[in-house]
Amino acid sequence: MKNLKLLFIPAAILALIFTSCGGGDGSQADNAEVDSTAVASEAEFNYLAEQFADIKLIRYQIPGWENLSAKQKELIYYLYEAGLSGRDMIWDQNYRHNLEIRKALETILTSEAANRASAEWETFETYAKRVFFSNGIHHHYSMAKIPAEFSAEFLDELLAATGAKLSDEAKKAILDPEFDAKKVNLDPNLGLIKGSAVNLYAPDITEDEVNAYYKALIDTNDTEPISYGLNSRMERDADGNLYENVYKSGGLYGAAIDKVAYWLSKAADVAENKAQGDALRLLVEYYKTGDLEKWDDYNIAWSSATEGDIDYIQGFVEVYNDPKGYRGSYESIVQIKDFEASDRMKVLMQNVQWFEDNSSIMDEHKKDTVKGVTYKVVNVAGEAGDASPSTPIGVNLPNANWIRAKHGSKSVSLGNIVHAYAQAPSSGFSEEFIRTEELRARSKEHGGLAGKLHTALHEVVGHASGKLNPGVGTPKETLGSYASTLEEGRADLVALYYLLDPKLVEFGLMPSTEVGMAEYDSYIRNGMMLQLRRIEAGESIEEAHMRNRQLVASWAYEKGMEENVIEKVVEDGKTFFEVRDYEKLRVIFGELLKEIQRVKSEGDYEAGQALVENYGVKVDKDLHEEVLARAEKLNSAPYGGFVNPRLVPVMEGDKISDIKVEYPEVFLDQMLEYGENYGFLNK
Ligand code: ZN
């Protein structure tokens, strides 16, 4: 996969998705599902907005807003308006009747004449909310049609009473599960284009025609190709020939694109620096002309614009919705540098040599001069299009390989989104999987910071630490398929080893070592059992991060068994693993760190294989079944998405003097508000 963007992640498999450490591992999110922590200042903030069907709607805050200058806030506001102005495009891209259907839903939902007393009303409203969540009538993740569980008669009654209009085919699309059943079909037997309802190709176009079209167009010797087909719908002209109907001013989606370009121009005028402003102007030009050469120019400029606190994703970017992989779905994400995470990283960077010198690994495996690894965390100020309400949690762009190779790329983790995922209470997880009030309280008080510190130590110090013996090949060569599990284990162990070190308190990174204790509690709980809920009964562990967590936890459990360092408690038929001696556990983590570093430094395949196979792969069958049963009982919605903050300009005369942030509570209200304010294609 050339692009590491993590789209459409069901909250329940969040931590599985991370296969590289570009922007964090999700270990934090994984642990924090139990350790739902409220930082004092946000104790009042209600993260979970609502839950319906298979969906959980979460609210998120914009930390550090008050530290921004008025001009920075203005820039963010314009980018936010630009993003929302393109919202209609994703609806139409997803399916040709979506805008018509949405308009009808909006009319019904806002009409007093709708029969809300009917027993079917709730079913109808839930259907509507699911459609809003998916930006159309197909499920955002499974791609299948969202089932309409109300009757055709009730729909007719609502239409008649409210004056809402639906064509016969749109009505059929809602009610007939067989009609345009799947948004994106990847089963070649059904036809990639014919079997896909997505509105990126005119309905009668065949896959063979598309293949022929691009075969004739694309020069395979071109080392710097444009992103063919990215910003158009493929249609047929009067003579029956295919052509690209381009998304641009005066072209397809022109009414929405003009609004997007308008706000982006305003953003360019208040850019933080020249590079940022130049990139924004190129983006405006691209939207006006639809010229894909300009899109490349823009991406080069955007990749090189790395100064400044504000950044954004904007355009027809990801091609997952096109079964042929040409056409990009509209999306927008507005990002602010995470100042707190940056400060944390700075402290670790400044002391990275101290960590190396004081590590438990053998002296010969220590680096004389260690350089920390930078990782970027940003906070989201607003999302739109394909990135909302369901969102990625990390983004790595641009997509064009030659631009990445020649001009670089940007990889970020969306900090406040990951945080909010973790904070949204997962109905009773803490009560179910943490046995004592004391442990629950510690988790609540320190779990959030513990997770963030773990991630920072893992990324900045962990992956940077240690060196290979002279002449030993790369871990990929020497350790083969075990390399990534062992590397993740090594980085986790560096973090765990230091999380109980009073030096972290001295560095000002945590208030007390109890933060480290909270991390030990949750790491063992997760690695010994909780993460098993993410795999199906009868399966063993495949994913590298999960393997490493079980390896670390179960190795430590076994080594400490004699001295009861970690105790297995069974109470009322429920199993718990609780740390009894934190200092001894730290020593055990240090020993395993030393051993895994030795394995890596020496390229000791057999020892590495034994560690992973004996501790990381196989699953305790009974425990696994128990965890699955306990987790299932909690009935947590598998998919998460977000209600966006609302940015409101404060005017002084005709000038913006400040931007206020509001945090709406009700998902449906936000959807209706967007429809009202940004319905530029939705006549
Ligand atoms: Zn890692």
XYZ file of C-alpha atoms and ligand atoms in Angstrom, residues 20-21 25 458-459 463 487-488 491 545, ligand 1:
11
model
C 4.512 0.815 10.988
C 5.470 3.326 13.584
C 1.317 2.612 17.307
C 8.560 4.156 22.284
C 8.882 6.371 19.200
C 13.270 2.890 17.998
C 11.523 -4.373 17.000
C 8.163 -3.324 18.431
C 10.708 -0.164 21.605
C 2.165 -5.213 17.754
Zn 6.978 1.072 17.074
